[in-house]
Short mmCIF file of C-alpha atoms in Angstrom, two decimals:
data_model
loop_
_atom_site.label_atom_id
_atom_site.label_comp_id
_atom_site.label_asym_id
_atom_site.label_seq_id
_atom_site.Cartn_x
_atom_site.Cartn_y
_atom_site.Cartn_z
CA MET A 158 -125.64 -121.14 -10.83
CA SER A 159 -121.98 -120.25 -10.84
CA TRP A 160 -119.06 -122.55 -11.21
CA THR A 161 -118.48 -122.32 -7.57
CA ASP A 162 -121.72 -123.95 -6.74
CA ASP A 163 -121.07 -126.79 -4.27
CA ARG A 164 -123.55 -129.09 -6.45
CA THR A 165 -121.13 -128.91 -9.36
CA ARG A 166 -117.88 -129.66 -7.64
CA PRO A 167 -118.42 -133.25 -6.93
CA ILE A 168 -119.53 -133.93 -10.45
CA ALA A 169 -116.50 -131.90 -11.88
CA ARG A 170 -114.17 -133.96 -9.58
CA GLY A 171 -115.63 -137.12 -10.82
CA VAL A 172 -115.19 -136.10 -14.40
CA LEU A 173 -111.52 -135.34 -13.74
CA ALA A 174 -111.06 -138.55 -11.92
CA ARG A 175 -112.55 -140.49 -14.76
CA PHE A 176 -110.75 -138.71 -17.56
CA GLY A 177 -107.63 -137.28 -15.96
CA PRO A 178 -105.87 -137.28 -12.67
CA MET A 179 -106.29 -134.29 -10.50
CA GLY A 180 -102.61 -134.09 -9.52
CA GLY A 181 -101.07 -133.80 -6.04
CA THR A 182 -103.81 -132.34 -3.92
CA GLY A 183 -104.54 -135.48 -2.09
CA GLU A 184 -108.11 -134.38 -1.56
CA GLU A 185 -109.50 -137.33 -3.64
CA HIS A 186 -107.36 -139.78 -1.96
CA PRO A 187 -106.96 -139.03 1.81
CA ARG A 188 -105.44 -142.46 2.75
CA TYR A 189 -102.95 -142.08 -0.05
CA GLU A 190 -102.09 -138.53 1.15
CA VAL A 191 -101.50 -139.78 4.74
CA PHE A 192 -99.19 -142.52 3.56
CA ILE A 193 -97.19 -140.18 1.42
CA GLY A 194 -97.02 -137.65 4.13
CA LEU A 195 -95.70 -140.21 6.80
CA PHE A 196 -93.25 -141.56 4.13
CA TRP A 197 -91.77 -138.15 3.26
CA SER A 198 -91.60 -136.93 6.90
CA SER A 199 -90.13 -140.13 8.35
CA ILE A 200 -87.43 -140.83 5.67
CA TRP A 201 -85.38 -138.05 7.06
CA LEU A 202 -85.70 -139.13 10.60
CA PHE A 203 -82.41 -141.25 10.41
CA TRP A 204 -80.62 -137.84 11.15
CA LEU A 205 -82.03 -138.10 14.67
CA ILE A 206 -80.03 -141.33 15.21
CA GLN A 207 -76.95 -139.39 16.33
CA PRO A 208 -78.55 -137.32 19.01
CA PHE A 209 -80.39 -140.39 20.32
CA ALA A 210 -77.29 -142.43 20.40
CA ASP A 211 -75.63 -139.53 22.22
CA ALA A 212 -78.30 -139.41 24.81
CA TRP A 213 -78.15 -143.25 25.24
CA ARG A 214 -74.41 -142.80 25.93
CA ASN A 215 -74.82 -140.17 28.60
CA PRO A 216 -73.66 -141.48 32.06
CA ASP A 217 -76.35 -139.74 33.88
CA PRO A 218 -79.44 -141.89 33.85
CA PHE A 219 -81.92 -139.12 34.20
CA THR A 220 -80.45 -136.92 31.61
CA SER A 221 -80.05 -139.88 29.35
CA THR A 222 -83.65 -140.85 29.66
CA VAL A 223 -85.12 -137.35 29.21
CA GLY A 224 -82.81 -136.90 26.16
CA MET A 225 -84.03 -140.04 24.40
CA ALA A 226 -87.62 -139.39 25.35
CA ALA A 227 -87.30 -135.82 23.84
CA VAL A 228 -85.95 -137.23 20.56
CA LEU A 229 -88.66 -139.78 20.16
CA ALA A 230 -91.36 -137.26 21.00
CA PHE A 231 -89.89 -134.77 18.61
CA ALA A 232 -89.83 -137.34 15.80
CA LEU A 233 -93.69 -138.29 16.44
CA VAL A 234 -94.68 -134.64 16.54
CA TYR A 235 -92.68 -133.66 13.55
CA CYS A 236 -94.50 -136.37 11.59
CA TRP A 237 -97.82 -135.18 13.03
CA HIS A 238 -97.16 -131.65 12.17
CA PHE A 239 -95.94 -132.64 8.57
CA LEU A 240 -99.45 -134.44 7.87
CA HIS A 241 -101.08 -130.98 8.46
CA ARG A 242 -98.91 -129.15 5.78
CA SER A 243 -101.38 -129.20 2.66
CA ALA A 244 -103.33 -126.07 3.67
CA ILE A 245 -100.14 -123.85 3.80
CA PHE A 246 -99.24 -125.16 0.30
CA SER A 247 -102.36 -123.78 -0.98
CA ASP A 248 -102.05 -120.98 -3.64
CA HIS A 249 -104.92 -119.08 -2.07
CA ALA A 250 -103.73 -116.30 0.39
CA ARG A 251 -106.89 -116.60 2.71
CA THR A 252 -106.36 -120.39 2.96
CA GLN A 253 -102.65 -119.76 4.04
CA VAL A 254 -103.30 -117.01 6.57
CA ALA A 255 -106.29 -119.01 8.13
CA HIS A 256 -103.97 -122.18 8.47
CA TRP A 257 -100.84 -120.46 9.80
CA ARG A 258 -102.54 -118.31 12.31
CA SER A 259 -104.63 -121.21 13.63
CA ALA A 260 -104.08 -122.16 17.22
CA ALA A 261 -103.65 -125.75 16.21
CA ASN A 262 -100.75 -124.92 13.81
CA LEU A 263 -98.95 -122.51 16.01
CA GLY A 264 -99.42 -124.97 18.99
CA ARG A 265 -97.74 -127.77 17.03
CA TYR A 266 -94.84 -125.80 16.07
CA ALA A 267 -94.45 -124.34 19.61
CA LEU A 268 -94.29 -127.97 20.79
CA LEU A 269 -91.60 -128.74 18.23
CA VAL A 270 -89.71 -125.76 19.54
CA ALA A 271 -89.93 -126.79 22.92
CA LEU A 272 -88.89 -130.44 22.20
CA ALA A 273 -85.86 -129.17 20.03
CA VAL A 274 -84.77 -127.03 22.99
CA LEU A 275 -84.99 -130.02 25.31
CA CYS A 276 -82.97 -132.09 23.10
CA ILE A 277 -80.32 -129.42 22.96
CA VAL A 278 -80.37 -129.00 26.70
CA THR A 279 -80.10 -132.66 27.56
CA ILE A 280 -77.94 -133.93 24.67
CA GLY A 281 -75.75 -130.99 23.61
CA GLN A 282 -74.56 -129.99 20.19
CA SER A 283 -75.85 -133.07 18.41
CA GLY A 284 -79.30 -132.11 19.72
CA THR A 285 -79.30 -129.15 17.44
CA THR A 286 -80.34 -131.58 14.63
CA ALA A 287 -83.91 -131.18 16.04
CA ALA A 288 -83.50 -127.62 15.61
CA ILE A 289 -82.67 -127.96 11.98
CA PHE A 290 -85.87 -130.11 11.55
CA THR A 291 -87.77 -127.31 13.18
CA ALA A 292 -86.45 -124.71 10.91
CA ILE A 293 -87.43 -126.83 7.99
CA SER A 294 -90.87 -127.50 9.18
CA GLY A 295 -91.47 -123.81 9.29
CA MET A 296 -91.69 -123.99 5.50
CA TRP A 297 -95.25 -125.50 5.95
CA THR A 298 -96.08 -123.69 9.13
CA PHE A 299 -95.70 -120.05 8.07
CA PRO A 300 -95.71 -118.14 4.68
CA LEU A 301 -92.72 -119.07 2.70
CA ARG A 302 -90.86 -115.66 3.02
CA VAL A 303 -91.32 -115.89 6.84
CA ALA A 304 -90.06 -119.51 6.79
CA VAL A 305 -86.97 -118.68 4.83
CA CYS A 306 -86.18 -115.77 7.29
CA LEU A 307 -86.64 -118.14 10.20
CA SER A 308 -84.23 -120.68 8.78
CA ALA A 309 -81.60 -117.88 8.41
CA VAL A 310 -82.21 -116.91 12.10
CA TYR A 311 -81.75 -120.57 12.99
CA GLY A 312 -78.61 -120.76 11.06
CA VAL A 313 -77.13 -117.55 12.52
CA LEU A 314 -77.95 -118.65 16.09
CA TYR A 315 -76.27 -122.01 15.47
CA ALA A 316 -73.01 -120.42 14.20
CA VAL A 317 -72.93 -117.93 16.97
CA SER A 318 -73.32 -120.70 19.44
CA TRP A 319 -70.12 -122.40 18.49
CA SER A 320 -68.02 -119.72 20.15
CA LYS A 321 -70.41 -119.05 22.95
CA VAL A 322 -71.35 -122.55 24.35
CA PRO A 323 -68.43 -124.47 26.06
CA GLY A 324 -67.57 -127.72 24.45
CA TRP A 325 -69.18 -127.01 21.19
CA HIS A 326 -67.20 -126.97 17.94
CA ALA A 327 -67.54 -125.37 14.46
CA ASP A 328 -70.03 -127.35 12.32
CA PRO A 329 -70.33 -125.67 8.91
CA GLY A 330 -71.73 -128.94 7.56
CA SER A 331 -74.92 -128.59 9.37
CA LEU A 332 -75.29 -125.13 8.09
CA VAL A 333 -74.71 -126.30 4.56
CA GLY A 334 -77.31 -128.95 5.16
CA LEU A 335 -79.83 -126.54 6.52
CA GLY A 336 -79.31 -124.55 3.47
CA PHE A 337 -79.84 -127.22 0.83
CA ALA A 338 -82.78 -128.44 2.94
CA THR A 339 -84.45 -124.87 2.94
CA VAL A 340 -83.96 -124.48 -0.79
CA ALA A 341 -85.25 -128.02 -1.56
CA VAL A 342 -88.39 -127.61 0.69
CA PHE A 343 -89.03 -124.16 -0.71
CA ALA A 344 -88.75 -125.32 -4.21
CA GLY A 345 -90.91 -128.23 -3.44
CA ALA A 346 -93.61 -125.82 -1.81
CA LEU A 347 -93.56 -123.69 -4.81
CA ALA A 348 -94.02 -126.73 -7.20
CA ASN A 349 -96.93 -127.96 -4.85
CA ARG A 350 -98.61 -124.55 -5.21
CA ARG A 351 -98.40 -124.32 -8.92
CA GLN A 352 -99.76 -128.06 -9.17
CA ARG A 353 -102.61 -127.02 -6.84
CA ALA A 354 -103.39 -123.98 -8.93
CA LEU A 355 -103.36 -126.03 -12.13
CA ASP A 356 -105.65 -128.58 -10.31
CA GLU A 357 -107.95 -125.80 -9.32
CA SER A 358 -107.96 -124.42 -12.76
CA ARG A 359 -108.84 -127.78 -14.44
CA LEU A 360 -111.60 -128.09 -11.65
CA GLU A 361 -113.04 -124.76 -12.50
CA ASN A 362 -112.95 -125.73 -16.35
CA ALA A 363 -114.78 -128.84 -15.61
CA GLN A 364 -117.38 -127.22 -13.55
CA LEU A 365 -117.87 -124.55 -16.19
CA ALA A 366 -118.34 -127.21 -18.84
CA ILE A 367 -120.81 -129.06 -16.79
CA GLN A 368 -122.82 -125.92 -16.07
CA ALA A 369 -122.70 -124.96 -19.85
CA GLU A 370 -124.08 -128.46 -20.63
CA ARG A 371 -126.77 -128.04 -18.02
CA ASN A 372 -127.82 -124.67 -19.31
CA ARG A 373 -127.98 -126.03 -22.86
CA MET A 374 -130.16 -128.90 -21.96
CA ALA A 375 -132.38 -126.67 -20.02
CA ARG A 376 -132.64 -124.26 -22.98
CA ASP A 377 -133.42 -127.18 -25.43
CA LEU A 378 -135.99 -129.04 -23.29
CA HIS A 379 -137.77 -125.92 -22.40
CA ASP A 380 -137.95 -124.77 -26.10
CA ILE A 381 -138.70 -128.22 -27.29
CA LEU A 382 -141.35 -129.25 -24.72
CA GLY A 383 -142.92 -125.77 -24.48
CA HIS A 384 -143.55 -125.57 -28.27
CA SER A 385 -144.48 -129.06 -28.77
CA LEU A 386 -146.83 -129.18 -25.82
CA THR A 387 -148.42 -125.92 -26.79
CA VAL A 388 -149.09 -127.18 -30.34
CA ILE A 389 -150.34 -130.57 -29.06
CA THR A 390 -152.72 -128.85 -26.64
CA ILE A 391 -154.10 -126.54 -29.48
CA LYS A 392 -154.66 -129.42 -31.83
CA ALA A 393 -156.24 -131.62 -29.15
CA GLU A 394 -158.68 -128.76 -28.32
CA LEU A 395 -159.34 -128.37 -32.12
CA ALA A 396 -159.86 -131.99 -32.66
CA GLY A 397 -162.46 -132.16 -29.75
CA ARG A 398 -164.47 -129.44 -31.36
CA LEU A 399 -164.31 -131.16 -34.73
CA LEU A 400 -165.43 -134.52 -33.65
CA ASP A 401 -169.21 -133.80 -34.19
CA VAL A 402 -169.01 -131.27 -37.08
CA ASP A 403 -166.10 -132.67 -39.23
CA PRO A 404 -164.99 -136.16 -38.19
CA GLU A 405 -162.60 -136.43 -41.01
CA ARG A 406 -160.77 -133.36 -40.09
CA ALA A 407 -160.80 -134.27 -36.42
CA ARG A 408 -159.12 -137.65 -37.51
CA THR A 409 -156.44 -135.56 -39.43
CA GLU A 410 -155.81 -133.51 -36.20
CA VAL A 411 -155.55 -136.60 -34.07
CA ALA A 412 -153.02 -138.14 -36.55
CA ASP A 413 -151.17 -134.84 -36.25
CA LEU A 414 -151.26 -135.22 -32.60
CA GLU A 415 -149.43 -138.54 -32.76
CA ARG A 416 -146.89 -137.35 -35.20
CA LEU A 417 -146.02 -134.32 -33.00
CA SER A 418 -145.93 -136.46 -29.82
CA ARG A 419 -143.41 -138.82 -31.59
CA ALA A 420 -141.45 -135.94 -32.91
CA ALA A 421 -141.32 -134.30 -29.50
CA LEU A 422 -140.01 -137.43 -28.02
CA THR A 423 -137.32 -137.81 -30.62
CA ASP A 424 -136.41 -134.27 -30.07
CA VAL A 425 -136.05 -134.70 -26.30
CA ARG A 426 -133.80 -137.81 -26.85
CA ARG A 427 -131.52 -135.63 -29.19
CA ALA A 428 -131.54 -132.76 -26.95
CA VAL A 429 -130.34 -134.89 -24.13
CA GLU A 430 -127.60 -136.62 -26.16
CA GLY A 431 -126.54 -133.24 -27.46
CA PHE A 432 -127.43 -133.82 -31.11
CA ARG A 433 -130.38 -131.56 -31.32
CA GLU A 434 -130.49 -129.61 -34.51
CA ILE A 435 -133.27 -127.54 -36.10
CA SER A 436 -133.80 -125.92 -39.39
CA LEU A 437 -135.25 -122.42 -40.15
CA ALA A 438 -137.46 -123.80 -42.95
CA GLY A 439 -138.88 -126.46 -40.93
CA GLU A 440 -139.62 -124.29 -37.91
CA ILE A 441 -141.47 -121.72 -40.18
CA THR A 442 -143.57 -124.48 -41.72
CA ARG A 443 -144.44 -125.89 -38.31
CA ALA A 444 -145.17 -122.28 -36.94
CA LYS A 445 -147.67 -121.63 -39.80
CA SER A 446 -149.41 -124.91 -39.15
CA ALA A 447 -149.57 -124.32 -35.55
CA LEU A 448 -150.80 -120.67 -35.87
CA GLU A 449 -153.49 -121.69 -38.30
CA SER A 450 -154.74 -124.53 -36.11
CA ALA A 451 -155.09 -121.87 -33.36
CA GLY A 452 -157.04 -119.66 -35.68
CA ILE A 453 -154.37 -117.15 -36.01
CA ASP A 454 -153.63 -115.59 -39.45
CA ALA A 455 -150.14 -116.33 -40.43
CA GLU A 456 -147.88 -114.57 -42.87
CA VAL A 457 -144.51 -116.29 -43.38
CA PRO A 458 -141.69 -115.89 -46.05
CA ARG A 459 -141.77 -118.28 -48.90
CA ALA A 460 -138.01 -118.19 -49.67
CA LEU A 461 -134.96 -118.26 -47.31
CA ASP A 462 -132.08 -118.18 -49.74
CA GLU A 463 -130.82 -114.95 -48.50
CA VAL A 464 -130.33 -116.21 -44.92
CA PRO A 465 -126.79 -117.40 -44.26
CA GLU A 466 -126.48 -120.94 -42.99
CA ASP A 467 -124.45 -120.01 -39.93
CA VAL A 468 -127.49 -117.91 -38.51
CA GLN A 469 -130.27 -120.11 -39.55
CA GLU A 470 -130.17 -122.19 -36.39
CA VAL A 471 -130.47 -119.28 -33.96
CA PHE A 472 -133.23 -117.85 -36.19
CA ALA A 473 -135.04 -121.14 -35.99
CA TRP A 474 -135.03 -120.93 -32.30
CA THR A 475 -136.25 -117.47 -32.52
CA VAL A 476 -139.23 -118.61 -34.62
CA ARG A 477 -139.98 -121.58 -32.28
CA GLU A 478 -139.95 -119.54 -28.90
CA SER A 479 -141.57 -116.45 -30.37
CA VAL A 480 -144.47 -118.47 -31.89
CA THR A 481 -144.88 -120.45 -28.76
CA ASN A 482 -145.36 -117.33 -26.75
CA VAL A 483 -147.86 -116.08 -29.41
CA LEU A 484 -149.83 -119.33 -29.14
CA ARG A 485 -149.80 -119.31 -25.34
CA HIS A 486 -149.83 -115.78 -24.10
CA SER A 487 -150.65 -113.13 -26.96
CA GLN A 488 -154.37 -113.62 -27.66
CA ALA A 489 -153.35 -112.41 -31.11
CA THR A 490 -155.36 -112.88 -34.29
CA ARG A 491 -152.41 -112.33 -36.67
CA CYS A 492 -148.66 -113.22 -36.74
CA GLU A 493 -146.11 -112.16 -39.18
CA ILE A 494 -142.57 -113.64 -39.62
CA GLU A 495 -140.03 -111.51 -41.67
CA VAL A 496 -136.66 -112.74 -42.56
CA GLY A 497 -133.64 -110.81 -43.88
CA PRO A 498 -129.87 -111.72 -44.32
CA GLY A 499 -129.03 -110.78 -40.71
CA ARG A 500 -132.36 -110.25 -39.02
CA ILE A 501 -135.52 -112.21 -38.23
CA THR A 502 -138.64 -110.49 -36.66
CA VAL A 503 -141.73 -112.30 -35.34
CA ARG A 504 -144.62 -109.76 -35.01
CA ASP A 505 -148.08 -110.23 -33.57
CA ASN A 506 -151.17 -108.00 -32.77
CA GLY A 507 -151.76 -109.47 -29.33
CA ILE A 508 -151.69 -108.04 -25.78
CA GLY A 509 -147.75 -107.60 -25.77
CA VAL A 510 -145.25 -108.82 -23.22
CA THR A 511 -146.48 -108.77 -19.50
CA SER A 512 -143.28 -109.36 -17.92
CA PRO A 513 -140.02 -107.30 -18.40
CA THR A 514 -137.90 -110.38 -18.73
CA GLY A 515 -140.28 -112.39 -20.78
CA GLY A 516 -140.02 -115.61 -18.71
CA ASN A 517 -137.63 -118.57 -19.04
CA GLY A 518 -138.10 -118.96 -22.84
CA LEU A 519 -136.98 -115.53 -23.56
CA THR A 520 -134.27 -115.77 -21.06
CA GLY A 521 -133.03 -118.97 -22.91
CA LEU A 522 -133.29 -117.28 -26.25
CA ARG A 523 -131.22 -114.38 -24.98
CA GLU A 524 -128.57 -116.76 -23.91
CA ARG A 525 -128.57 -118.36 -27.43
CA ALA A 526 -128.24 -114.89 -28.88
CA ARG A 527 -125.26 -114.17 -26.73
CA LEU A 528 -123.58 -117.51 -27.72
CA ALA A 529 -124.23 -116.68 -31.50
CA GLY A 530 -122.98 -112.99 -31.14
CA ALA A 531 -126.43 -111.80 -32.01
CA THR A 532 -128.81 -109.21 -30.33
CA LEU A 533 -132.45 -109.90 -29.13
CA THR A 534 -134.87 -107.14 -28.89
CA LEU A 535 -138.54 -107.03 -27.87
CA ALA A 536 -140.43 -104.02 -29.03
CA PRO A 537 -144.06 -102.99 -28.78
CA VAL A 538 -146.23 -102.74 -31.90
CA GLN A 539 -148.83 -100.02 -32.32
CA PRO A 540 -151.73 -99.94 -31.62
CA HIS A 541 -150.98 -103.35 -29.78
CA GLY A 542 -148.70 -106.36 -29.93
CA LEU A 543 -145.11 -107.33 -29.87
CA ALA A 544 -142.33 -107.67 -32.15
CA VAL A 545 -139.38 -110.01 -31.23
CA SER A 546 -136.17 -109.49 -33.27
CA MET A 547 -132.96 -111.40 -33.57
CA ALA A 548 -130.17 -109.56 -35.48
CA VAL A 549 -126.69 -110.78 -36.16
CA PRO A 550 -124.02 -108.12 -36.87
CA GLY A 551 -122.18 -108.18 -40.10
CA GLU A 552 -124.86 -110.03 -41.95
CA GLY A 553 -126.54 -107.07 -43.71
CA ASN A 554 -129.01 -106.16 -41.18
CA ARG A 555 -132.01 -104.10 -42.34
#
């Protein structure tokens, strides 16, 4: 499962919502996003008061009515279009292209342009305020470079119209306002994109952490339960065979069953809590006991002084998983455990490995090796059998 798995995204969002706000995406709080969108879009609409008042004062009732209706309709469509701005602020190119090329996006912008033209035709020069709003709305309608060019085109057309349209006068203040608004919205869009990129990065990190914890728990539970249940099964079978021939030995095995069951339960709890630790000496001792209970001759090292502490844990997991496989699958009569400063090998004389991957247990062991910077190898033993080796570079391998 990768970090992009949909099953991890709600969990990751929950973690970030609990331990740190996501930022300004608005995806976790849609009502809040709508409110903020309406606020920021409507706060600038007071600039439309002047063209509305000019339409109101128009002596022609029809032109006056159409002009006022055009201004009101423009304001509503502008706010509506603003609420759909979030996708174009995304830092993902595919999301941007899919958004600005969509029929809904282009349709809303075309409606804005049509209403702006209607305002200019019915009201006159003050109606060009709607055109300025239309230019600014291009910032969340098209890619930013296109939107900036579009604002420049609006500005040039407005400046040219001063000398071409009768009754219009020079209005450099509007051009300055258009320039400032373009720069402000452009900067806001860039900041929004960077915030979204940061949020997405945090989401990815949270998902990776969740997946890593899932993998750790899966490895620990598999190794703990696989080994413990295998040993419990072997001892239960042995106790059943000894009931009639050696009751005292059978009682000893049953007592071991209870001890192993309690230890397995404790290990599972620790694994879930993330505090699972195992020792190499303890695993070798348990491996010898389990092998002998299964009737397998065991040869294990007596001293572990030469093994560095920082590799003992991964070596312990190697012993546990390898011996579990010997007990469950190998049909071996002998098992040897050899330990050096940077290498441990578990060798048996069984039937060898039947699967190229070795199953879930060895898959988990390979992951432990990767995390520890070690190398796991499986090699056949002549005339038959399997040798599982874990080697840590730089530790005097031999």
